[in-house]
Short mmCIF file of C-alpha atoms in Angstrom, two decimals:
data_model
loop_
_atom_site.label_atom_id
_atom_site.label_comp_id
_atom_site.label_asym_id
_atom_site.label_seq_id
_atom_site.Cartn_x
_atom_site.Cartn_y
_atom_site.Cartn_z
CA MET A 1 -38.62 25.44 3.60
CA TYR A 2 -36.02 25.70 0.80
CA VAL A 3 -36.80 28.17 -1.94
CA PHE A 4 -34.72 28.05 -5.09
CA THR A 5 -33.28 31.35 -6.25
CA THR A 6 -30.29 31.94 -8.48
CA ASN A 7 -28.99 34.84 -6.39
CA HIS A 8 -26.55 32.99 -4.17
CA TYR A 9 -25.20 30.86 -7.01
CA ILE A 10 -24.10 34.03 -8.74
CA GLU A 11 -23.18 36.22 -5.79
CA ILE A 12 -20.77 33.63 -4.43
CA LEU A 13 -18.77 33.49 -7.68
CA PRO A 14 -16.24 36.31 -7.06
CA ASN A 15 -15.40 34.89 -3.62
CA LEU A 16 -15.04 31.35 -4.92
CA TRP A 17 -12.98 32.49 -7.88
CA SER A 18 -10.35 34.05 -5.62
CA GLY A 19 -10.40 30.96 -3.40
CA PHE A 20 -10.14 28.75 -6.46
CA LEU A 21 -7.01 30.55 -7.68
CA PHE A 22 -5.52 30.19 -4.22
CA THR A 23 -6.29 26.47 -4.15
CA LEU A 24 -4.68 26.05 -7.57
CA LEU A 25 -1.62 28.02 -6.48
CA ILE A 26 -1.15 25.85 -3.38
CA THR A 27 -1.78 22.61 -5.24
CA ILE A 28 0.36 23.26 -8.29
CA THR A 29 3.32 24.67 -6.36
CA GLY A 30 2.95 22.04 -3.66
CA VAL A 31 2.74 19.06 -6.01
CA ALA A 32 5.61 20.43 -8.15
CA ILE A 33 7.84 20.63 -5.06
CA GLY A 34 6.37 17.30 -3.95
CA PHE A 35 7.52 15.75 -7.22
CA VAL A 36 11.09 16.91 -6.62
CA LEU A 37 10.93 15.55 -3.05
CA GLY A 38 9.31 12.36 -4.30
CA ALA A 39 11.96 11.82 -6.97
CA ILE A 40 14.76 12.31 -4.42
CA PHE A 41 13.22 10.18 -1.67
CA GLY A 42 11.92 7.58 -4.13
CA LEU A 43 15.43 7.04 -5.48
CA MET A 44 16.78 7.00 -1.92
CA ARG A 45 14.29 4.21 -1.17
CA LEU A 46 16.03 2.20 -3.89
CA SER A 47 19.49 2.80 -2.45
CA LYS A 48 21.57 -0.11 -1.24
CA ILE A 49 23.11 2.19 1.38
CA LYS A 50 21.18 1.42 4.56
CA ILE A 51 21.25 4.91 6.08
CA VAL A 52 20.03 6.53 2.85
CA TYR A 53 17.25 3.97 2.53
CA GLY A 54 16.45 4.40 6.23
CA ILE A 55 16.06 8.17 6.10
CA ALA A 56 13.75 7.96 3.09
CA THR A 57 11.71 5.18 4.66
CA ILE A 58 11.23 7.12 7.91
CA TYR A 59 10.04 10.17 5.95
CA VAL A 60 7.61 8.17 3.83
CA GLU A 61 6.15 6.22 6.72
CA LEU A 62 5.82 9.24 9.04
CA VAL A 63 3.90 11.16 6.42
CA ARG A 64 1.76 8.26 5.27
CA GLY A 65 1.02 7.24 8.83
CA THR A 66 -0.33 10.57 10.04
CA PRO A 67 -3.37 12.61 8.93
CA LEU A 68 -2.77 15.63 6.74
CA LEU A 69 -4.71 17.78 9.19
CA VAL A 70 -2.21 16.89 11.91
CA GLN A 71 0.63 17.68 9.51
CA ILE A 72 -0.66 21.15 8.64
CA PHE A 73 -1.29 22.00 12.32
CA PHE A 74 2.17 20.72 13.19
CA ILE A 75 3.79 22.84 10.50
CA TYR A 76 1.72 25.99 10.94
CA PHE A 77 1.41 26.09 14.74
CA GLY A 78 3.95 23.55 16.00
CA LEU A 79 7.00 24.29 13.88
CA SER A 80 6.62 28.05 13.91
CA ASP A 81 6.36 27.90 17.69
CA PHE A 82 9.28 25.52 18.07
CA MET A 83 11.63 27.35 15.71
CA ASN A 84 10.30 30.73 16.72
CA ILE A 85 9.53 31.79 13.15
CA ASN A 86 6.39 33.23 11.74
CA LEU A 87 5.31 31.03 8.86
CA ASP A 88 2.58 32.64 6.81
CA LYS A 89 -0.41 30.47 5.98
CA LEU A 90 0.37 30.18 2.29
CA THR A 91 3.93 29.01 2.91
CA ALA A 92 2.80 26.57 5.59
CA SER A 93 0.15 25.16 3.23
CA ILE A 94 2.59 24.71 0.39
CA ILE A 95 5.13 23.04 2.69
CA ALA A 96 2.44 20.73 4.06
CA ILE A 97 1.04 19.62 0.71
CA ALA A 98 4.55 19.29 -0.77
CA ALA A 99 5.76 17.14 2.12
CA ASN A 100 2.58 15.09 2.04
CA ALA A 101 2.47 14.55 -1.73
CA GLY A 102 6.26 14.00 -1.69
CA ALA A 103 5.90 10.88 0.42
CA TYR A 104 3.24 9.36 -1.79
CA ILE A 105 5.12 10.37 -4.94
CA ALA A 106 8.27 8.76 -3.50
CA GLU A 107 6.38 5.46 -3.54
CA ILE A 108 5.17 6.14 -7.09
CA VAL A 109 8.73 6.84 -8.21
CA ARG A 110 10.10 3.78 -6.47
CA GLY A 111 7.46 1.54 -8.00
CA ALA A 112 7.91 2.96 -11.49
CA VAL A 113 11.70 2.61 -11.42
CA GLN A 114 11.42 -0.95 -10.10
CA SER A 115 8.94 -1.84 -12.82
CA VAL A 116 11.52 -1.21 -15.55
CA ASP A 117 12.92 -4.56 -16.65
CA LYS A 118 16.27 -5.45 -15.07
CA GLY A 119 17.58 -6.28 -18.54
CA GLN A 120 17.53 -2.56 -19.32
CA THR A 121 20.02 -1.86 -16.55
CA GLU A 122 22.15 -4.80 -17.62
CA ALA A 123 22.18 -3.63 -21.22
CA GLY A 124 23.22 -0.14 -20.13
CA ARG A 125 25.93 -1.33 -17.79
CA SER A 126 27.24 -3.85 -20.33
CA LEU A 127 27.82 -0.95 -22.74
CA GLY A 128 30.02 0.76 -20.16
CA LEU A 129 27.53 3.32 -18.87
CA SER A 130 27.92 4.11 -15.18
CA SER A 131 25.01 3.37 -12.85
CA ARG A 132 24.17 7.10 -12.79
CA GLN A 133 24.17 7.33 -16.59
CA THR A 134 22.07 4.17 -16.83
CA MET A 135 19.52 5.67 -14.47
CA LEU A 136 19.52 9.03 -16.23
CA TYR A 137 19.35 7.95 -19.88
CA ILE A 138 17.72 4.52 -19.76
CA ILE A 139 15.72 3.82 -16.62
CA TRP A 140 14.36 7.26 -15.67
CA PRO A 141 12.81 8.14 -19.06
CA GLN A 142 10.99 4.80 -19.11
CA ALA A 143 9.93 5.08 -15.47
CA LEU A 144 8.68 8.63 -16.01
CA ARG A 145 6.15 7.47 -18.60
CA ARG A 146 4.78 4.91 -16.18
CA MET A 147 4.61 7.52 -13.41
CA ILE A 148 2.30 9.86 -15.28
CA PRO A 149 -1.03 8.16 -14.48
CA PRO A 150 -0.35 7.76 -10.75
CA LEU A 151 1.12 11.28 -10.61
CA GLY A 152 -2.03 12.68 -12.16
CA ASN A 153 -4.01 10.75 -9.61
CA GLN A 154 -1.88 12.18 -6.81
CA PHE A 155 -2.48 15.67 -8.19
CA ILE A 156 -6.23 15.15 -7.90
CA ILE A 157 -5.89 13.77 -4.37
CA SER A 158 -3.68 16.68 -3.29
CA LEU A 159 -6.06 19.20 -4.84
CA LYS A 160 -8.89 17.84 -2.73
CA ASP A 161 -6.65 17.54 0.34
CA THR A 162 -5.89 21.28 0.30
CA SER A 163 -9.49 21.86 1.43
CA LEU A 164 -8.30 20.81 4.90
CA PHE A 165 -6.14 23.91 5.03
CA SER A 166 -9.25 26.03 5.49
CA ALA A 167 -8.89 24.83 9.09
CA ILE A 168 -5.96 27.23 9.52
CA ALA A 169 -7.95 29.91 7.69
CA VAL A 170 -6.04 29.71 4.42
CA THR A 171 -8.29 31.62 2.03
CA ASP A 172 -8.70 28.70 -0.37
CA LEU A 173 -11.79 27.52 -2.20
CA MET A 174 -13.21 25.66 0.78
CA TYR A 175 -12.59 28.57 3.14
CA GLU A 176 -14.28 31.06 0.84
CA GLY A 177 -17.28 28.75 0.57
CA ARG A 178 -17.49 28.43 4.33
CA GLN A 179 -17.24 32.18 4.78
CA TYR A 180 -20.03 32.80 2.31
CA ALA A 181 -22.20 30.12 3.86
CA SER A 182 -21.81 31.39 7.38
CA SER A 183 -22.49 35.00 6.47
CA THR A 184 -25.57 34.28 4.31
CA PHE A 185 -26.83 30.96 5.76
CA ALA A 186 -26.96 29.75 2.16
CA ASP A 187 -25.17 26.51 3.00
CA PHE A 188 -26.79 24.43 0.31
CA GLU A 189 -25.88 26.80 -2.54
CA SER A 190 -22.42 27.51 -1.17
CA TYR A 191 -21.23 23.92 -0.90
CA ILE A 192 -22.77 22.90 -4.22
CA MET A 193 -20.79 25.69 -5.83
CA VAL A 194 -17.63 24.74 -3.94
CA ALA A 195 -18.02 21.15 -5.13
CA ILE A 196 -18.54 22.30 -8.71
CA PHE A 197 -15.33 24.32 -8.60
CA TYR A 198 -13.38 21.25 -7.47
CA LEU A 199 -15.03 19.15 -10.15
CA VAL A 200 -14.08 21.65 -12.84
CA ILE A 201 -10.48 20.59 -12.26
CA THR A 202 -10.85 16.97 -11.21
CA ILE A 203 -13.17 15.67 -13.93
CA PRO A 204 -11.14 16.94 -16.92
CA SER A 205 -7.97 15.71 -15.19
CA MET A 206 -9.45 12.25 -14.83
CA LEU A 207 -10.56 12.23 -18.45
CA ILE A 208 -7.11 13.25 -19.67
CA LEU A 209 -5.54 10.56 -17.51
CA ARG A 210 -7.87 7.90 -18.83
CA GLN A 211 -7.00 8.94 -22.37
CA TYR A 212 -3.29 8.72 -21.60
CA GLU A 213 -3.66 5.31 -19.99
CA ARG A 214 -5.54 3.99 -22.99
CA ARG A 215 -2.84 5.23 -25.34
CA PHE A 216 -0.21 3.80 -23.02
CA GLU A 217 -1.86 0.36 -23.01
CA ARG A 218 -1.92 0.29 -26.79
CA GLU A 219 1.83 0.85 -26.87
CA MET B 1 42.53 -12.05 -24.34
CA ILE B 2 40.46 -13.65 -21.56
CA GLN B 3 41.89 -15.63 -18.67
CA VAL B 4 39.58 -17.32 -16.21
CA LYS B 5 41.20 -18.71 -13.09
CA ASP B 6 39.33 -20.92 -10.64
CA LEU B 7 36.09 -18.96 -11.07
CA HIS B 8 33.49 -19.61 -8.39
CA LYS B 9 30.03 -18.12 -8.27
CA SER B 10 27.40 -18.71 -5.61
CA PHE B 11 23.88 -17.39 -5.28
CA GLY B 12 23.34 -17.52 -1.55
CA GLU B 13 24.03 -21.11 -0.52
CA THR B 14 23.88 -22.49 -4.04
CA GLU B 15 27.20 -22.79 -5.82
CA VAL B 16 26.56 -22.39 -9.53
CA LEU B 17 30.12 -22.24 -10.82
CA LYS B 18 32.55 -24.56 -9.10
CA GLY B 19 35.99 -23.51 -10.17
CA LEU B 20 36.28 -22.79 -13.88
CA THR B 21 39.69 -22.23 -15.43
CA THR B 22 40.34 -21.50 -19.08
CA GLU B 23 41.92 -19.14 -21.51
CA ILE B 24 40.40 -17.62 -24.63
CA LYS B 25 42.74 -16.25 -27.26
CA GLU B 26 42.32 -13.26 -29.50
CA LYS B 27 40.14 -13.92 -32.56
CA GLU B 28 38.96 -17.19 -31.10
CA VAL B 29 35.29 -18.15 -31.29
CA VAL B 30 34.29 -20.19 -28.27
CA CYS B 31 30.85 -21.75 -28.02
CA VAL B 32 29.54 -22.77 -24.62
CA ILE B 33 26.95 -25.54 -24.58
CA GLY B 34 25.29 -27.44 -21.80
CA PRO B 35 21.94 -28.28 -20.25
CA SER B 36 19.80 -25.52 -18.76
CA GLY B 37 20.82 -24.63 -15.24
CA SER B 38 24.36 -25.82 -15.89
CA GLY B 39 25.83 -22.37 -15.26
CA LYS B 40 26.71 -21.46 -18.85
CA SER B 41 24.93 -18.10 -18.79
CA THR B 42 26.28 -17.32 -15.35
CA PHE B 43 29.78 -18.04 -16.64
CA LEU B 44 29.25 -15.61 -19.51
CA ARG B 45 27.81 -12.93 -17.24
CA CYS B 46 30.84 -13.19 -14.97
CA LEU B 47 33.05 -12.24 -17.93
CA ASN B 48 31.76 -8.65 -17.75
CA MET B 49 30.81 -8.65 -14.07
CA LEU B 50 27.08 -8.56 -14.62
CA GLU B 51 27.35 -11.17 -11.90
CA GLU B 52 29.60 -10.45 -8.98
CA ILE B 53 32.43 -12.95 -8.85
CA THR B 54 32.40 -14.93 -5.62
CA ASP B 55 35.94 -16.22 -5.89
CA GLY B 56 38.70 -16.57 -8.45
CA HIS B 57 39.79 -14.25 -11.22
CA VAL B 58 38.65 -13.11 -14.62
CA VAL B 59 41.23 -11.16 -16.59
CA ILE B 60 40.13 -9.36 -19.75
CA ASP B 61 42.89 -7.92 -21.90
CA GLY B 62 45.12 -7.59 -18.84
CA ASN B 63 42.45 -6.14 -16.53
CA ASP B 64 41.60 -8.27 -13.52
CA LEU B 65 37.88 -7.71 -12.95
CA THR B 66 38.08 -8.65 -9.29
CA ASP B 67 40.78 -6.04 -8.62
CA PRO B 68 39.03 -3.08 -6.93
CA ALA B 69 41.35 -0.72 -8.83
CA THR B 70 39.99 -1.90 -12.18
CA ASP B 71 37.66 0.58 -13.87
CA ILE B 72 34.82 -1.83 -14.54
CA ASN B 73 32.95 0.61 -16.79
CA LYS B 74 36.03 0.96 -18.96
CA VAL B 75 36.39 -2.82 -19.30
CA ARG B 76 32.68 -3.24 -20.06
CA SER B 77 32.88 -0.59 -22.76
CA GLU B 78 35.35 -2.89 -24.53
CA VAL B 79 33.30 -6.06 -24.05
CA GLY B 80 30.12 -6.17 -26.10
CA MET B 81 27.20 -8.19 -24.87
CA VAL B 82 24.13 -9.51 -26.65
CA PHE B 83 21.25 -10.79 -24.55
CA GLN B 84 18.66 -13.48 -25.10
CA HIS B 85 15.86 -10.93 -24.78
CA PHE B 86 17.65 -8.22 -26.80
CA ASN B 87 17.17 -5.54 -24.11
CA LEU B 88 16.89 -2.73 -26.61
CA PHE B 89 15.90 0.62 -25.11
CA PRO B 90 12.22 0.99 -26.07
CA HIS B 91 12.11 4.76 -25.60
CA LEU B 92 14.90 5.35 -28.13
CA THR B 93 14.94 4.84 -31.88
CA VAL B 94 17.16 2.19 -33.41
CA LEU B 95 19.82 4.78 -34.22
CA GLU B 96 19.59 6.35 -30.75
CA ASN B 97 19.96 2.90 -29.22
CA ILE B 98 23.21 2.45 -31.09
CA ILE B 99 24.75 5.87 -30.49
CA LEU B 100 23.83 6.27 -26.80
CA ALA B 101 26.90 4.56 -25.37
CA PRO B 102 29.39 6.07 -27.85
CA LEU B 103 27.99 9.53 -26.99
CA LYS B 104 27.95 9.10 -23.22
CA VAL B 105 30.86 6.74 -22.61
CA LYS B 106 33.29 7.50 -25.41
CA LYS B 107 32.13 11.13 -25.58
CA VAL B 108 32.27 11.26 -29.37
CA THR B 109 30.19 13.84 -31.23
CA LYS B 110 26.77 12.95 -32.56
CA ALA B 111 28.03 13.17 -36.14
CA GLU B 112 30.91 10.81 -35.41
CA ALA B 113 28.63 8.38 -33.60
CA GLU B 114 26.19 8.29 -36.50
CA GLU B 115 29.06 7.84 -38.93
CA THR B 116 29.94 4.65 -37.06
CA ALA B 117 26.35 3.55 -36.49
CA LEU B 118 24.95 3.74 -40.00
CA PRO B 119 27.46 1.35 -41.64
CA LEU B 120 26.87 -1.05 -38.73
CA LEU B 121 23.14 -0.94 -39.36
CA ASP B 122 23.85 -1.59 -43.00
CA LYS B 123 26.03 -4.52 -42.04
CA VAL B 124 23.22 -6.15 -40.06
CA GLY B 125 20.84 -5.42 -42.93
CA LEU B 126 18.70 -2.79 -41.23
CA LYS B 127 19.80 0.50 -42.72
CA ASP B 128 16.20 1.51 -43.47
CA LYS B 129 15.18 1.01 -39.82
CA ALA B 130 17.41 3.71 -38.30
CA HIS B 131 14.56 5.98 -37.24
CA VAL B 132 11.94 3.51 -36.08
CA TYR B 133 11.36 2.38 -32.50
CA PRO B 134 12.32 -1.15 -31.43
CA ASN B 135 8.67 -2.13 -30.83
CA SER B 136 8.01 -2.12 -34.55
CA LEU B 137 10.77 -4.64 -35.26
CA SER B 138 10.63 -8.44 -35.35
CA GLY B 139 12.67 -10.41 -32.85
CA GLY B 140 15.36 -11.17 -35.39
CA GLN B 141 15.63 -7.51 -36.34
CA LYS B 142 15.80 -6.50 -32.68
CA GLN B 143 18.65 -8.90 -32.07
CA ARG B 144 20.56 -7.60 -35.08
CA VAL B 145 20.11 -4.04 -33.75
CA ALA B 146 21.40 -5.26 -30.39
CA ILE B 147 24.47 -6.67 -32.12
CA ALA B 148 25.04 -3.37 -33.94
CA ARG B 149 24.60 -1.50 -30.65
CA ALA B 150 27.32 -3.61 -29.02
CA LEU B 151 29.62 -3.28 -32.04
CA ALA B 152 29.30 0.52 -32.02
CA MET B 153 31.58 0.59 -28.99
CA ASN B 154 34.22 -1.15 -31.10
CA PRO B 155 34.64 -3.95 -28.55
CA LYS B 156 37.59 -6.32 -28.34
CA VAL B 157 35.36 -9.21 -27.30
CA MET B 158 31.71 -10.00 -27.94
CA LEU B 159 29.66 -12.08 -25.52
CA PHE B 160 26.45 -13.71 -26.75
CA ASP B 161 23.97 -15.06 -24.21
CA GLU B 162 21.67 -17.46 -26.07
CA PRO B 163 21.13 -14.85 -28.78
CA THR B 164 18.66 -16.91 -30.80
CA SER B 165 16.75 -18.70 -28.04
CA ALA B 166 13.89 -16.18 -27.94
CA LEU B 167 13.48 -16.06 -31.72
CA ASP B 168 10.97 -17.71 -34.00
CA PRO B 169 12.78 -20.48 -35.91
CA GLU B 170 12.57 -18.71 -39.26
CA LEU B 171 14.33 -15.63 -37.82
CA VAL B 172 17.29 -17.47 -36.34
CA GLY B 173 19.19 -17.71 -39.60
CA ASP B 174 19.60 -13.96 -40.12
CA VAL B 175 21.06 -13.49 -36.67
CA LEU B 176 23.42 -16.43 -37.00
CA ALA B 177 24.56 -15.12 -40.40
CA VAL B 178 25.52 -11.79 -38.83
CA MET B 179 27.41 -13.61 -36.08
CA LYS B 180 29.18 -15.77 -38.61
CA ASP B 181 30.33 -12.71 -40.56
CA LEU B 182 31.61 -11.24 -37.34
CA ALA B 183 33.56 -14.40 -36.57
CA GLU B 184 35.08 -14.39 -40.04
CA GLU B 185 36.22 -10.81 -39.56
CA GLY B 186 38.26 -11.99 -36.60
CA MET B 187 36.14 -10.88 -33.65
CA THR B 188 36.86 -12.66 -30.39
CA MET B 189 33.56 -14.23 -29.42
CA VAL B 190 32.11 -16.24 -26.55
CA VAL B 191 28.73 -17.65 -27.48
CA VAL B 192 26.38 -19.45 -25.13
CA THR B 193 24.07 -21.29 -27.49
CA HIS B 194 21.74 -24.14 -28.20
CA GLU B 195 22.51 -23.93 -31.91
CA MET B 196 24.74 -26.93 -32.30
CA GLY B 197 25.00 -26.36 -36.03
CA PHE B 198 26.43 -22.90 -35.42
CA ALA B 199 28.85 -24.20 -32.79
CA LYS B 200 30.03 -26.90 -35.19
CA GLU B 201 30.45 -24.62 -38.16
CA VAL B 202 31.73 -21.37 -36.63
CA GLY B 203 33.23 -22.35 -33.28
CA ASP B 204 36.98 -22.80 -32.94
CA ARG B 205 36.46 -24.45 -29.61
CA VAL B 206 33.45 -25.77 -27.76
CA PHE B 207 33.04 -25.94 -23.99
CA PHE B 208 30.58 -28.40 -22.56
CA ILE B 209 29.57 -27.18 -19.13
CA ASP B 210 27.47 -29.11 -16.63
CA GLU B 211 26.86 -28.69 -12.90
CA GLY B 212 29.15 -25.67 -12.85
CA VAL B 213 32.28 -27.28 -14.23
CA PHE B 214 33.80 -27.65 -17.69
CA MET B 215 33.13 -31.32 -18.35
CA GLU B 216 34.84 -31.32 -21.70
CA GLU B 217 36.32 -28.89 -24.16
CA GLY B 218 37.86 -29.18 -27.57
CA PRO B 219 37.49 -28.35 -31.24
CA PRO B 220 33.93 -28.95 -32.46
CA SER B 221 34.96 -31.85 -34.67
CA GLN B 222 36.27 -33.70 -31.64
CA LEU B 223 33.58 -32.69 -29.13
CA PHE B 224 30.63 -33.35 -31.39
CA ASP B 225 31.85 -36.38 -33.28
CA ASN B 226 33.90 -38.11 -30.65
CA PRO B 227 32.93 -36.91 -27.16
CA GLN B 228 34.96 -38.51 -24.37
CA ASN B 229 32.95 -37.64 -21.28
CA PRO B 230 29.81 -39.73 -20.72
CA ARG B 231 27.92 -36.56 -19.66
CA THR B 232 28.80 -34.93 -22.96
CA GLN B 233 27.73 -38.05 -24.81
CA SER B 234 24.40 -38.18 -23.03
CA PHE B 235 23.75 -34.43 -23.56
CA LEU B 236 24.63 -34.57 -27.24
CA SER B 237 22.52 -37.66 -27.82
CA LYS B 238 19.54 -35.63 -26.59
CA VAL B 239 20.12 -32.46 -28.60
CA LEU B 240 21.60 -33.66 -31.86
#
């Protein structure tokens, strides 16, 4: 019989707070690195040079075609075994989420760049700008604006995905919740609180994104 | 100024330009007319290599575009182009649109670039629009900004690709007036157009192009009033 008390909802807070900060650290660093990877691989996907396009395509498809849980196990256990290095859990988590988000962001970047009207490139080139200058000053700034909604979306997805890293005992939000639940048997309270902590980030993010999209549509 | 020798252009299997040869002299205003799909825009776009040239030669001011040693960016910086759909940069203000290429290609200072840009804006009648974004302009205003943007590079030749085709009829006049001024100042111009009145009044020479070949060319008085080729006659009877 379930009896409602406020005790667990409050006692769990310090644990979840530290896990929450850890989750944010992994997500923000990971997605930031993922954006750099995504920008590089996304532009490579637009290359006319076959080998460049090929490398980027292999990366994107390998990541998108395998589960994140497999990726984190591969990086944390597989790679460290293979290369005989000792990756700590935090580093492994950041690498995993960066590589994972990077592949999806590469597709976002590619789509956004392709969505810029071809006439923009022609106008730039006809003025004597090189293809690099045209990309840098004309195409990229326009593409970047279109990337913001899907990038925000990817941030939310990656934030939630980091919960999988509790499987390698990264002390993130999910892990802290699990720990508390298993030591107190207060599963109901624990996971409600874990969910609320995720929602504290995801709901405002979604609202901000919706606002941006609305403004964007008006323009 | 421009020599075109046996220019061929194919898109895949389809040959759009089937051997064009001509010469355009300095300060000459050439208008290119013809039915849609005749290859007139493709011809124009080959003059600054926006289309890769399949075969033949285009020589601009002594630079053979098909020669791999030619610095194509350098040639393009001296050939202004105005597009049917303006292609202004929407993320930059009018002034920033105009000074971008002088800053990045000619590497002039911002002050110098603006010193060139502002009189050009004045010339096209849009001095008060320097700091607005293109979205707030009418089509005619956009096209005049696009002309100023091309002129800011101080080009030796200006190419116009149906510059008034996307405009509301009442906005066409302003754009044509700017182009006419430019012609009177001695700019070398190649204009692909449906504005027969403009071709008649401003053009030194008119090319009639159909099915990828120059069917007829000559001064406007001759081509419009006394066309020799039956294709020209039939085309003109439909548009005039």
